[in-house]
XYZ file of C-alpha atoms in Angstrom:
736
model
C -15.097 -42.658 90.790
C -12.824 -39.647 90.500
C -13.197 -36.178 92.012
C -12.424 -32.845 90.405
C -12.679 -29.544 92.256
C -12.310 -26.194 90.561
C -13.788 -22.924 89.306
C -16.075 -22.694 86.272
C -14.178 -20.649 83.674
C -16.540 -20.940 80.688
C -19.898 -22.527 79.943
C -19.630 -23.927 76.421
C -23.173 -25.347 76.212
C -26.181 -25.484 78.505
C -29.613 -27.014 77.904
C -31.984 -24.909 80.001
C -34.688 -27.563 79.975
C -32.785 -30.571 81.342
C -29.632 -28.941 82.752
C -27.163 -30.815 80.536
C -24.005 -28.695 80.471
C -20.557 -28.634 78.906
C -18.120 -26.346 80.736
C -14.457 -25.665 81.344
C -13.344 -25.978 84.980
C -9.979 -24.727 86.249
C -8.647 -27.609 88.361
C -5.323 -26.483 89.843
C -3.401 -25.245 86.821
C -5.277 -27.466 84.359
C -8.414 -26.639 82.359
C -10.812 -29.602 82.465
C -13.801 -30.022 80.158
C -16.711 -31.333 82.261
C -19.889 -32.765 80.727
C -23.101 -33.881 82.412
C -26.276 -32.709 84.115
C -25.232 -29.614 86.053
C -28.207 -27.230 86.201
C -27.941 -23.619 87.338
C -24.187 -23.363 87.374
C -22.497 -20.071 86.521
C -19.076 -18.838 85.505
C -17.059 -18.132 88.656
C -18.687 -20.808 90.810
C -16.561 -23.446 92.534
C -17.714 -27.026 91.947
C -16.832 -30.399 93.409
C -17.457 -32.916 90.619
C -17.703 -36.678 90.993
C -17.468 -38.877 87.902
C -15.040 -40.535 85.532
C -12.631 -39.627 82.775
C -13.734 -40.452 79.232
C -12.246 -39.842 75.794
C -14.512 -38.242 73.189
C -13.601 -39.235 69.591
C -13.707 -35.602 68.454
C -13.131 -33.459 71.554
C -10.617 -35.609 73.407
C -10.411 -36.164 77.172
C -13.436 -35.048 79.205
C -14.696 -35.495 82.744
C -18.143 -37.138 82.708
C -20.015 -35.830 85.762
C -22.208 -38.224 87.755
C -22.753 -35.890 90.733
C -21.818 -32.330 91.515
C -21.786 -30.037 94.525
C -21.421 -26.271 94.661
C -18.764 -24.959 97.032
C -18.926 -21.329 98.023
C -15.747 -19.425 97.073
C -13.556 -18.115 99.882
C -10.985 -15.776 98.318
C -11.828 -12.176 97.443
C -11.149 -12.697 93.724
C -13.236 -15.885 93.615
C -16.126 -14.265 95.499
C -16.156 -11.275 93.142
C -16.029 -13.533 90.088
C -18.847 -15.649 91.555
C -21.120 -12.676 92.224
C -20.272 -11.050 88.863
C -21.549 -14.147 87.035
C -25.205 -13.203 87.585
C -25.789 -16.085 89.978
C -27.811 -13.775 92.247
C -30.495 -11.662 90.619
C -29.785 -7.974 91.137
C -26.001 -8.296 91.296
C -23.970 -7.619 88.164
C -20.212 -7.020 87.772
C -20.308 -3.377 88.943
C -22.445 -4.138 92.007
C -20.339 -7.218 92.811
C -17.185 -5.072 92.838
C -18.777 -2.597 95.255
C -19.967 -5.321 97.635
C -16.677 -7.227 97.710
C -14.748 -3.965 98.008
C -16.774 -3.117 101.118
C -17.019 -6.508 102.859
C -14.083 -8.528 101.470
C -13.872 -12.191 102.481
C -16.922 -11.763 104.739
C -19.174 -10.930 101.738
C -21.053 -14.222 101.471
C -21.687 -14.395 105.233
C -23.124 -10.867 105.068
C -25.394 -11.818 102.153
C -26.596 -14.989 103.863
C -27.028 -13.822 107.455
C -27.258 -10.027 107.485
C -28.115 -8.874 103.960
C -29.747 -5.607 105.106
C -26.233 -4.208 105.673
C -25.776 -4.233 101.887
C -27.953 -1.112 101.864
C -24.912 0.812 103.166
C -23.577 0.607 99.604
C -24.620 3.386 97.258
C -27.141 2.158 94.685
C -28.516 -0.690 96.835
C -31.805 0.056 98.550
C -32.884 -1.752 101.697
C -35.561 -3.562 99.693
C -33.005 -4.750 97.146
C -30.554 -5.755 99.886
C -33.150 -7.953 101.577
C -34.161 -9.437 98.198
C -30.527 -10.377 97.503
C -30.343 -12.222 100.824
C -33.616 -14.029 100.150
C -32.449 -15.100 96.698
C -29.195 -16.449 98.130
C -31.081 -18.486 100.770
C -33.627 -19.785 98.254
C -30.810 -20.960 96.007
C -29.346 -22.957 98.873
C -32.628 -24.796 99.457
C -33.250 -25.105 95.732
C -29.885 -26.753 95.121
C -30.735 -29.456 97.671
C -34.104 -30.113 96.034
C -32.604 -30.222 92.536
C -30.055 -32.789 93.604
C -32.774 -34.877 95.281
C -35.096 -34.778 92.269
C -32.315 -35.420 89.771
C -32.312 -39.007 91.003
C -35.856 -39.322 89.656
C -35.142 -37.731 86.295
C -36.840 -34.384 86.921
C -35.408 -31.414 85.059
C -34.182 -28.290 86.884
C -37.092 -26.300 85.467
C -39.631 -28.592 87.138
C -37.530 -28.917 90.283
C -37.672 -25.144 90.641
C -41.435 -25.169 90.179
C -41.829 -27.889 92.810
C -39.623 -25.982 95.242
C -41.824 -22.894 94.816
C -44.896 -24.970 95.638
C -43.578 -26.659 98.791
C -40.555 -24.595 99.868
C -38.274 -26.069 102.515
C -40.793 -28.912 103.062
C -40.338 -30.174 99.485
C -38.413 -33.374 100.128
C -40.551 -34.413 103.118
C -43.780 -33.704 101.194
C -42.673 -35.798 98.217
C -41.544 -38.708 100.358
C -44.864 -38.676 102.194
C -47.023 -38.455 99.044
C -45.366 -38.116 95.634
C -48.798 -37.794 93.988
C -49.027 -34.285 95.410
C -46.742 -33.325 92.552
C -49.497 -34.054 90.035
C -52.236 -32.522 92.176
C -50.525 -29.284 93.188
C -47.710 -28.415 90.760
C -48.510 -26.977 87.338
C -46.872 -28.973 84.550
C -46.135 -32.119 86.580
C -48.256 -34.921 85.200
C -49.567 -37.988 86.932
C -47.177 -40.215 85.008
C -44.163 -38.334 86.360
C -45.487 -38.500 89.914
C -46.292 -42.170 89.418
C -42.767 -42.939 88.225
C -41.336 -41.252 91.312
C -43.793 -43.095 93.560
C -42.800 -46.434 92.078
C -39.123 -45.591 92.587
C -39.972 -44.995 96.241
C -41.684 -48.361 96.511
C -45.355 -47.295 96.607
C -47.639 -50.287 95.879
C -49.007 -50.003 92.282
C -52.396 -51.306 93.514
C -52.709 -48.944 96.454
C -55.921 -46.965 96.715
C -53.711 -43.937 97.204
C -52.363 -44.346 93.655
C -55.690 -45.258 92.052
C -57.473 -42.227 93.529
C -54.786 -39.970 92.139
C -55.025 -41.708 88.760
C -58.796 -41.186 88.594
C -58.427 -37.487 89.341
C -55.740 -37.267 86.692
C -57.987 -38.828 84.052
C -60.840 -36.462 84.950
C -58.480 -33.467 84.879
C -57.187 -34.499 81.464
C -60.773 -34.750 80.260
C -61.455 -31.230 81.555
C -58.380 -29.975 79.677
C -60.016 -31.371 76.534
C -63.285 -29.553 77.240
C -65.300 -32.236 79.070
C -67.069 -31.542 82.347
C -67.630 -35.267 83.047
C -66.810 -38.751 81.723
C -69.210 -41.724 81.546
C -68.198 -44.119 84.305
C -67.523 -47.032 81.937
C -65.137 -44.870 79.886
C -63.454 -43.607 83.051
C -62.944 -47.086 84.488
C -61.697 -48.577 81.216
C -59.217 -45.784 80.599
C -57.994 -45.669 84.201
C -57.627 -49.452 84.286
C -55.427 -49.393 81.178
C -53.434 -46.409 82.421
C -52.711 -47.855 85.873
C -52.797 -51.546 84.926
C -55.181 -52.339 87.782
C -58.515 -54.148 88.060
C -61.840 -52.413 87.402
C -63.010 -53.510 90.864
C -60.153 -51.607 92.487
C -61.154 -48.487 90.549
C -64.756 -48.826 91.754
C -63.530 -49.009 95.359
C -61.341 -45.944 94.871
C -64.272 -44.029 93.372
C -66.236 -44.655 96.566
C -63.383 -43.115 98.569
C -63.304 -40.091 96.291
C -67.073 -39.713 96.633
C -66.815 -39.794 100.407
C -64.198 -37.031 100.498
C -66.209 -35.088 97.881
C -63.404 -34.979 95.328
C -65.746 -36.363 92.658
C -69.487 -36.503 92.088
C -71.439 -39.238 90.315
C -74.694 -38.379 88.568
C -76.848 -41.404 87.776
C -78.464 -41.595 84.323
C -80.732 -44.272 82.868
C -78.003 -45.912 80.781
C -74.793 -44.797 82.523
C -73.338 -42.759 85.344
C -71.565 -39.456 84.794
C -68.423 -38.939 86.856
C -67.443 -35.327 87.534
C -64.687 -33.610 89.409
C -66.828 -31.955 92.056
C -65.975 -28.413 90.947
C -67.511 -28.994 87.521
C -70.635 -30.669 88.867
C -71.191 -27.798 91.285
C -70.599 -25.293 88.479
C -73.169 -26.898 86.153
C -75.726 -27.166 88.948
C -75.105 -23.594 90.068
C -75.493 -22.232 86.529
C -78.822 -24.035 86.098
C -80.249 -22.838 89.403
C -79.229 -19.254 88.722
C -80.647 -19.248 85.191
C -83.939 -20.520 86.575
C -83.918 -17.811 89.228
C -83.098 -14.965 86.833
C -85.502 -16.193 84.148
C -88.542 -16.202 86.426
C -88.466 -12.409 86.668
C -90.734 -10.794 84.068
C -90.281 -7.139 83.235
C -93.825 -6.310 82.185
C -93.348 -2.593 81.804
C -95.413 -0.377 79.552
C -94.374 -1.152 75.986
C -97.192 0.796 74.342
C -94.705 3.427 73.170
C -91.939 0.943 72.324
C -92.152 1.773 68.621
C -91.783 5.491 69.303
C -88.817 5.040 71.648
C -87.124 2.668 69.234
C -87.752 5.081 66.393
C -86.017 7.865 68.313
C -82.905 5.753 68.759
C -82.879 4.709 65.106
C -83.069 8.331 63.950
C -80.288 9.394 66.302
C -78.021 6.558 65.198
C -78.990 6.750 61.527
C -79.981 3.089 61.437
C -83.004 1.040 60.414
C -83.506 -2.183 62.343
C -84.888 -5.267 60.638
C -87.874 -7.050 62.155
C -85.693 -9.716 63.761
C -83.476 -7.070 65.340
C -86.519 -5.236 66.692
C -87.705 -8.517 68.192
C -84.360 -8.972 69.937
C -84.525 -5.447 71.391
C -88.098 -5.939 72.581
C -87.301 -9.318 74.181
C -84.389 -7.710 76.032
C -86.827 -5.327 77.692
C -89.201 -8.007 78.995
C -87.039 -11.087 79.769
C -84.867 -11.755 82.777
C -82.400 -13.714 80.603
C -82.038 -13.425 76.829
C -79.629 -15.029 74.353
C -78.916 -13.237 71.075
C -76.996 -15.373 68.582
C -75.882 -14.899 65.000
C -72.902 -14.806 62.691
C -70.878 -11.797 61.495
C -72.781 -8.985 59.792
C -76.126 -9.918 61.357
C -76.302 -6.815 63.542
C -75.500 -8.108 67.030
C -73.500 -5.006 67.937
C -76.216 -2.678 66.620
C -78.749 -4.469 68.811
C -76.520 -4.188 71.899
C -76.056 -0.478 71.332
C -79.793 0.055 70.847
C -80.669 -1.895 73.993
C -78.158 0.120 76.027
C -79.551 3.446 74.829
C -83.171 2.473 75.525
C -82.423 1.163 79.016
C -80.133 4.045 79.980
C -82.870 6.524 79.066
C -85.137 4.756 81.530
C -82.523 5.202 84.256
C -81.137 1.680 84.284
C -77.458 1.086 84.993
C -75.890 -1.187 82.373
C -72.659 -3.201 82.742
C -70.883 -4.610 79.674
C -68.288 -7.385 79.689
C -66.521 -9.932 77.485
C -64.230 -12.910 78.200
C -60.960 -11.334 76.999
C -59.326 -7.927 76.962
C -59.419 -7.845 73.176
C -63.116 -8.710 73.052
C -63.898 -6.099 75.720
C -61.968 -3.481 73.755
C -63.906 -4.342 70.577
C -67.178 -4.099 72.490
C -66.211 -0.660 73.835
C -65.237 0.638 70.390
C -68.367 -0.750 68.723
C -70.928 0.469 71.268
C -69.327 3.626 72.646
C -69.858 2.317 76.198
C -67.111 0.986 78.456
C -66.826 -2.795 78.545
C -64.698 -4.754 80.999
C -63.323 -8.247 80.965
C -65.466 -10.642 82.983
C -62.550 -10.938 85.412
C -62.526 -7.176 85.967
C -66.311 -7.069 86.268
C -66.103 -9.713 89.002
C -63.096 -7.971 90.595
C -60.559 -10.751 90.952
C -58.529 -10.229 94.113
C -56.927 -11.713 97.211
C -58.368 -12.842 100.512
C -56.726 -13.376 103.867
C -52.976 -12.934 103.784
C -52.877 -12.651 99.997
C -52.638 -16.393 99.547
C -55.941 -17.131 97.823
C -57.273 -15.510 94.674
C -61.044 -15.162 94.449
C -63.663 -13.098 92.704
C -64.720 -10.269 95.015
C -68.150 -9.993 93.376
C -70.303 -12.853 94.676
C -73.798 -13.541 96.014
C -73.049 -11.396 99.058
C -71.332 -8.633 97.096
C -73.045 -8.677 93.692
C -72.367 -6.651 90.560
C -73.993 -3.248 90.939
C -75.986 -2.985 87.725
C -79.573 -3.320 86.579
C -78.583 -4.935 83.285
C -75.528 -7.103 82.487
C -74.638 -7.704 78.833
C -71.951 -10.297 77.994
C -70.491 -10.530 74.471
C -68.569 -13.424 72.863
C -70.292 -15.945 75.140
C -69.073 -18.874 73.022
C -65.707 -18.340 74.761
C -67.111 -18.602 78.295
C -66.501 -21.939 80.029
C -68.663 -23.474 82.737
C -66.523 -22.294 85.678
C -66.487 -18.645 84.590
C -70.211 -18.716 83.800
C -70.881 -20.034 87.302
C -68.835 -17.252 88.919
C -70.563 -14.663 86.730
C -74.071 -15.827 87.584
C -73.286 -15.961 91.301
C -72.582 -12.232 91.164
C -75.828 -11.282 89.391
C -78.653 -10.658 91.881
C -82.303 -11.552 91.202
C -84.065 -8.774 89.349
C -81.057 -7.997 87.159
C -81.496 -8.489 83.420
C -78.877 -10.732 81.804
C -78.277 -10.562 78.041
C -75.880 -13.085 76.485
C -74.591 -12.394 72.975
C -72.478 -14.708 70.841
C -71.992 -16.796 67.735
C -72.886 -20.406 68.481
C -70.982 -21.574 65.387
C -67.633 -20.348 66.702
C -65.239 -22.757 68.363
C -66.297 -23.654 71.907
C -64.455 -22.319 74.939
C -60.900 -23.417 75.615
C -62.005 -24.330 79.140
C -64.462 -27.137 79.958
C -68.095 -27.040 78.894
C -70.127 -26.113 75.841
C -72.022 -23.327 77.533
C -73.573 -21.231 74.754
C -74.641 -24.209 72.627
C -76.029 -26.051 75.661
C -78.088 -23.023 76.689
C -79.520 -22.622 73.193
C -80.087 -26.352 72.597
C -81.906 -26.766 75.905
C -84.725 -24.555 74.636
C -85.252 -23.278 78.175
C -83.769 -19.778 77.768
C -85.403 -17.207 75.478
C -83.228 -17.028 72.357
C -83.333 -14.765 69.310
C -81.448 -16.062 66.264
C -80.186 -13.540 63.716
C -79.684 -14.912 60.205
C -80.023 -11.906 57.901
C -76.811 -10.332 56.572
C -77.292 -6.592 56.203
C -76.564 -4.593 53.092
C -73.390 -2.936 54.350
C -72.053 -6.291 55.537
C -72.855 -7.846 52.151
C -70.213 -5.592 50.609
C -67.554 -7.471 52.574
C -66.520 -10.783 51.088
C -65.114 -11.661 54.505
C -68.635 -11.736 55.928
C -70.226 -13.247 52.824
C -67.633 -16.013 52.685
C -67.810 -16.668 56.419
C -71.499 -17.462 56.038
C -70.869 -19.515 52.892
C -68.242 -21.565 54.751
C -70.615 -22.012 57.695
C -73.273 -23.375 55.318
C -70.760 -25.767 53.751
C -70.411 -23.746 50.530
C -67.165 -22.865 48.752
C -66.164 -19.212 49.224
C -65.886 -16.624 46.465
C -62.176 -16.105 45.887
C -60.220 -13.141 44.520
C -63.172 -10.930 43.575
C -61.852 -7.638 42.181
C -61.461 -4.783 44.692
C -62.629 -6.997 47.540
C -61.151 -8.142 50.834
C -60.847 -11.935 50.533
C -57.969 -13.508 48.600
C -56.589 -16.951 47.887
C -52.956 -17.562 46.858
C -52.366 -21.045 45.478
C -49.193 -22.715 46.755
C -48.431 -26.446 46.610
C -45.707 -27.087 49.168
C -45.323 -26.160 52.808
C -42.058 -24.408 51.985
C -43.758 -22.229 49.350
C -46.614 -21.416 51.756
C -44.160 -20.234 54.415
C -42.103 -18.280 51.879
C -45.232 -16.480 50.638
C -46.424 -15.651 54.166
C -43.024 -14.180 55.019
C -43.078 -12.037 51.879
C -46.637 -10.844 52.582
C -45.751 -9.812 56.131
C -42.335 -8.333 55.395
C -42.964 -6.432 52.171
C -46.122 -6.845 50.100
C -48.792 -5.863 52.636
C -46.760 -3.046 54.259
C -45.721 -1.620 50.863
C -49.104 -1.964 49.146
C -51.537 -1.156 51.968
C -49.363 0.394 54.670
C -50.087 -2.334 57.217
C -47.667 -2.618 60.131
C -46.830 -6.339 60.480
C -46.341 -5.949 64.253
C -49.728 -4.307 64.879
C -52.058 -5.039 61.961
C -51.195 -8.457 60.516
C -51.902 -11.730 62.307
C -50.936 -15.146 60.971
C -53.372 -17.798 62.200
C -52.827 -21.530 61.811
C -54.727 -24.650 62.892
C -51.625 -26.455 64.145
C -48.702 -26.061 66.511
C -46.371 -28.550 64.794
C -45.235 -28.965 61.215
C -43.832 -26.559 58.674
C -46.966 -24.354 58.746
C -47.480 -24.763 62.485
C -47.108 -22.070 65.112
C -43.628 -23.121 66.258
C -41.951 -22.985 62.844
C -43.850 -19.920 61.618
C -42.801 -17.922 64.671
C -39.155 -18.818 64.134
C -39.325 -17.840 60.462
C -41.366 -14.667 60.999
C -38.992 -13.498 63.715
C -36.114 -13.718 61.227
C -37.768 -11.247 58.831
C -39.760 -9.030 61.219
C -37.360 -8.759 64.173
C -33.984 -10.042 63.066
C -31.004 -10.613 65.353
C -29.306 -7.334 66.190
C -26.313 -6.543 68.387
C -28.304 -3.731 69.997
C -31.206 -5.993 71.023
C -30.945 -8.089 74.170
C -32.098 -11.695 74.006
C -33.206 -14.484 76.326
C -33.166 -18.100 75.052
C -36.147 -20.083 76.302
C -36.926 -23.599 75.106
C -36.829 -23.663 71.290
C -37.272 -19.895 70.919
C -35.013 -16.924 71.599
C -37.013 -14.011 73.005
C -35.688 -10.741 71.614
C -36.462 -7.114 72.329
C -39.064 -6.071 69.772
C -40.739 -9.506 69.581
C -44.500 -9.822 69.539
C -45.650 -12.109 72.375
C -48.859 -13.443 73.915
C -49.833 -14.278 77.487
C -51.059 -17.902 77.375
C -52.612 -18.340 80.835
C -54.487 -16.162 83.286
C -52.162 -14.685 85.910
C -54.168 -12.673 88.413
C -51.220 -11.496 90.495
C -48.960 -10.114 87.773
C -48.572 -6.407 88.415
C -48.913 -3.855 85.628
C -48.616 -0.120 85.310
C -49.864 2.329 82.716
C -48.099 5.669 82.341
C -49.849 8.577 80.695
C -51.681 11.701 81.773
C -52.095 10.012 85.137
C -50.228 6.979 86.487
C -52.392 3.868 86.918
C -51.407 0.455 88.203
C -53.196 -2.793 88.832
C -52.954 -6.575 88.746
C -53.869 -9.289 86.294
C -52.729 -10.289 82.802
C -54.966 -12.713 80.943
C -54.826 -15.513 78.418
C -54.753 -14.026 74.892
C -53.329 -10.589 75.782
C -50.639 -9.604 73.250
C -47.828 -7.086 73.314
C -44.248 -6.222 72.348
C -41.109 -6.999 74.368
C -39.696 -3.610 75.331
C -36.688 -4.661 77.407
C -34.766 -7.760 78.463
C -32.589 -7.290 81.543
C -30.295 -10.278 81.974
C -28.771 -8.904 85.184
C -32.128 -8.446 86.923
C -33.433 -11.542 85.081
C -36.635 -9.915 83.928
C -38.390 -9.164 80.679
C -40.758 -6.214 80.139
C -43.756 -6.344 77.786
C -45.894 -3.437 76.629
C -49.371 -4.810 75.949
C -51.806 -3.388 73.409
C -53.839 -1.640 76.097
C -50.651 0.210 77.157
C -50.109 -1.950 80.242
C -46.431 -2.390 81.060
C -45.694 -5.757 82.701
C -42.445 -7.172 84.079
C -41.878 -10.941 83.839
C -39.346 -12.685 86.009
C -37.377 -15.199 83.930
C -38.812 -17.957 86.131
C -42.330 -17.470 84.660
C -41.460 -17.202 80.978
C -43.598 -20.283 80.332
C -46.563 -17.894 80.607
C -45.713 -16.114 77.357
C -44.972 -17.326 73.860
C -44.138 -15.686 70.522
C -47.190 -14.327 68.720
C -46.092 -13.477 65.189
C -48.251 -16.536 64.471
C -50.870 -17.994 66.832
C -53.312 -20.882 66.721
C -56.871 -20.220 65.635
C -58.035 -21.369 69.069
C -55.949 -18.598 70.663
C -57.530 -15.999 68.363
C -61.043 -16.407 69.761
C -62.624 -13.116 70.766
C -60.002 -11.115 68.867
C -60.223 -9.040 65.729
C -57.287 -8.180 63.485
C -57.116 -5.815 60.498
C -55.458 -8.561 58.410
C -55.565 -12.341 58.843
C -53.265 -14.673 56.902
C -54.154 -18.369 57.040
C -51.928 -21.182 55.714
C -53.847 -24.073 54.166
C -51.701 -27.177 54.369
C -52.521 -30.793 55.152
C -53.013 -31.602 58.812
C -54.904 -33.903 61.184
C -58.643 -34.070 60.297
C -59.519 -33.280 63.913
C -57.958 -29.830 63.388
C -58.840 -29.163 59.755
C -62.538 -28.521 60.365
C -65.197 -26.208 59.027
C -65.820 -24.321 62.251
C -62.074 -23.802 62.733
C -61.892 -22.229 59.257
C -65.032 -20.197 59.989
C -63.558 -18.926 63.247
C -60.302 -17.908 61.520
C -62.073 -15.989 58.741
C -64.330 -14.126 61.181
C -61.292 -12.811 63.097
C -60.436 -10.458 60.192
C -61.731 -6.913 59.946
C -60.290 -5.637 56.659
C -58.515 -8.405 54.782
C -58.269 -12.212 54.641
C -55.545 -13.986 52.688
C -55.584 -17.776 52.375
C -52.250 -19.261 51.255
C -52.003 -22.874 50.181
C -53.993 -25.701 48.653
C -57.508 -25.410 47.258
C -57.922 -29.110 48.012
C -57.248 -28.481 51.710
C -59.739 -25.597 51.649
C -62.385 -27.872 50.129
C -61.665 -30.612 52.675
C -61.959 -28.202 55.613
C -65.318 -26.892 54.385
C -66.564 -30.459 54.031
C -65.293 -31.543 57.435
C -68.223 -30.901 59.799
C -66.514 -32.874 62.530
C -66.835 -31.285 65.938
C -64.890 -32.747 68.800
C -67.232 -34.512 71.214
C -67.622 -32.701 74.518
C -69.240 -34.409 77.466
C -71.292 -31.664 79.086
C -74.356 -32.028 81.283
C -75.572 -28.421 81.203
C -78.202 -28.909 78.497
C -79.879 -31.798 80.356
C -79.640 -30.076 83.718
C -81.290 -26.938 82.358
C -84.253 -28.957 81.095
C -84.544 -30.830 84.379
C -84.465 -27.649 86.468
C -86.946 -25.733 84.324
C -89.360 -28.638 83.789
C -89.311 -30.025 87.329
């Protein structure tokens, strides 16, 4: 092995995901091209490289790096160059010059051991000075962890995530139990942890490993919507995954039962194995529904017709008999489900119920699963609606280390009536938290379309409630006259019944553009977004037009469409800052979406009065306002005027949203929806996926692609199997 020591002069190439880097290093008076896995290096840093000399057929002599070590610079020029490189967040070239000018060769010691003194420099606050010192110290610990985990093939991105989870204890924690990586670090799968464990010599048949494998299989099932797995399926799959005997899995299950990590529910023909959290959630939902449903509100309804008539005259509406039934049932039942497709009057019913109950002095709370759905509910009813998370007041406990809902059994929601819209999106965990916070004697009204896609999270809550037959349900199936004028609504119902939609009716809002190839489909979508729809109808492609697609991969998938749409809607510009991340380059002006709930992201809203708060949720969309490469942060202005700053380290929480999957569109409404119709996996090209996409549009739907694919989707009634025990549990609780 040879050793090369020198200063990084230029980074020619760097793969942010795995850390593979090509750079020029000044070694003495010679410029050496070094290649290898060198994550998180910066121009100006001094490196000690261990490796061997190789000759590349095209690029000539290179130094192939096997190991590397960062050496802190010691001369004033080297220190200033090092700090100017952006290696420490908050220090750019100008700030670096000020710091080195003030502290000279002692600069790095000051930063490491006494960073508060940096506040003596104009432009550096005490808070920023301390943050610079903390960043410097974290980098020191992080470098050690990265080098340790490199031996096991983990990328710098995941090494950083692991270090955040365990801090200075990282290496000891992993050596003690590598399976903690799968249990406690987002994005680290069981297979990765298992590979590391095997490298460390952990016995493949150890109960330690099998228990972790079982939990992994159950967690994967939950990610696919299941709340449990039949025990035979669980054992067979785990046995194949781990290559161990079924008997060993049975023994490990007993251990998991004893420590209450899993729960087994015995059935006549099989046993259901749950992660305990999902079993407790299903059981809690059933008990609470039974409790709320037993309350009868037998008030005087002798003047119901008169009171309803007053509301109808004020609103200028005439309710159909089925709608009147829904309103009446809402006044007498502890729990009511109202279900129906678009144009069947669900919103009109909600508004009528609110007005009747408010006149009687009841306090009504409205909520929906997402910010978009809550906003739609507010606009449609004229009454403020919150997200379920806001209704339940997500917050911290203790020393701000644990996020919980503040509204619980002991601190319930303060309302006489709670109305939840878009219930098809609510998973079993959120429903359990919601019901915990609703005290006995409070009316609960659940509204949703049971034919929409089920929740992204585990469970099949709305369908299970309806199918159980235990909760009073009113089904709406009449499309009203005004709705009949919209081909969007007419065709949505036709698709839901398995009928072919009416296409290209004159002066209507539902169009089909025949294109044969994926390339032609993409080309047409780009032209619609860039020119035809803005020029013809005045639609803003960044605010009004949403491309929805069933798939993530392929030419008409989310990944490719976002790359192509960015080129025409927010092209590269010297005046726009950028941040490469994975296969996409975030650019100022891009449309993006939050793709996971983050309850501790701070936001602010400037206006007549300054407001701030916490929490950005899955499905929220906005525009990138600013990318600051020196501070390593990206600022997004969301549609509800919330301004949120993202540290570069959490960019996995957002993704481009020029195009999004149909699943991600649930609960949203867009003026214009464009849907590519191109061949894809049958599991994705289904009728209810098409139905969901069409019902997301308010003013205009444009289908682009193959009529054959459209026909196949309408005929594909396949619904992905979800193992959920809520329906059975509801019957058992109510009939016992």
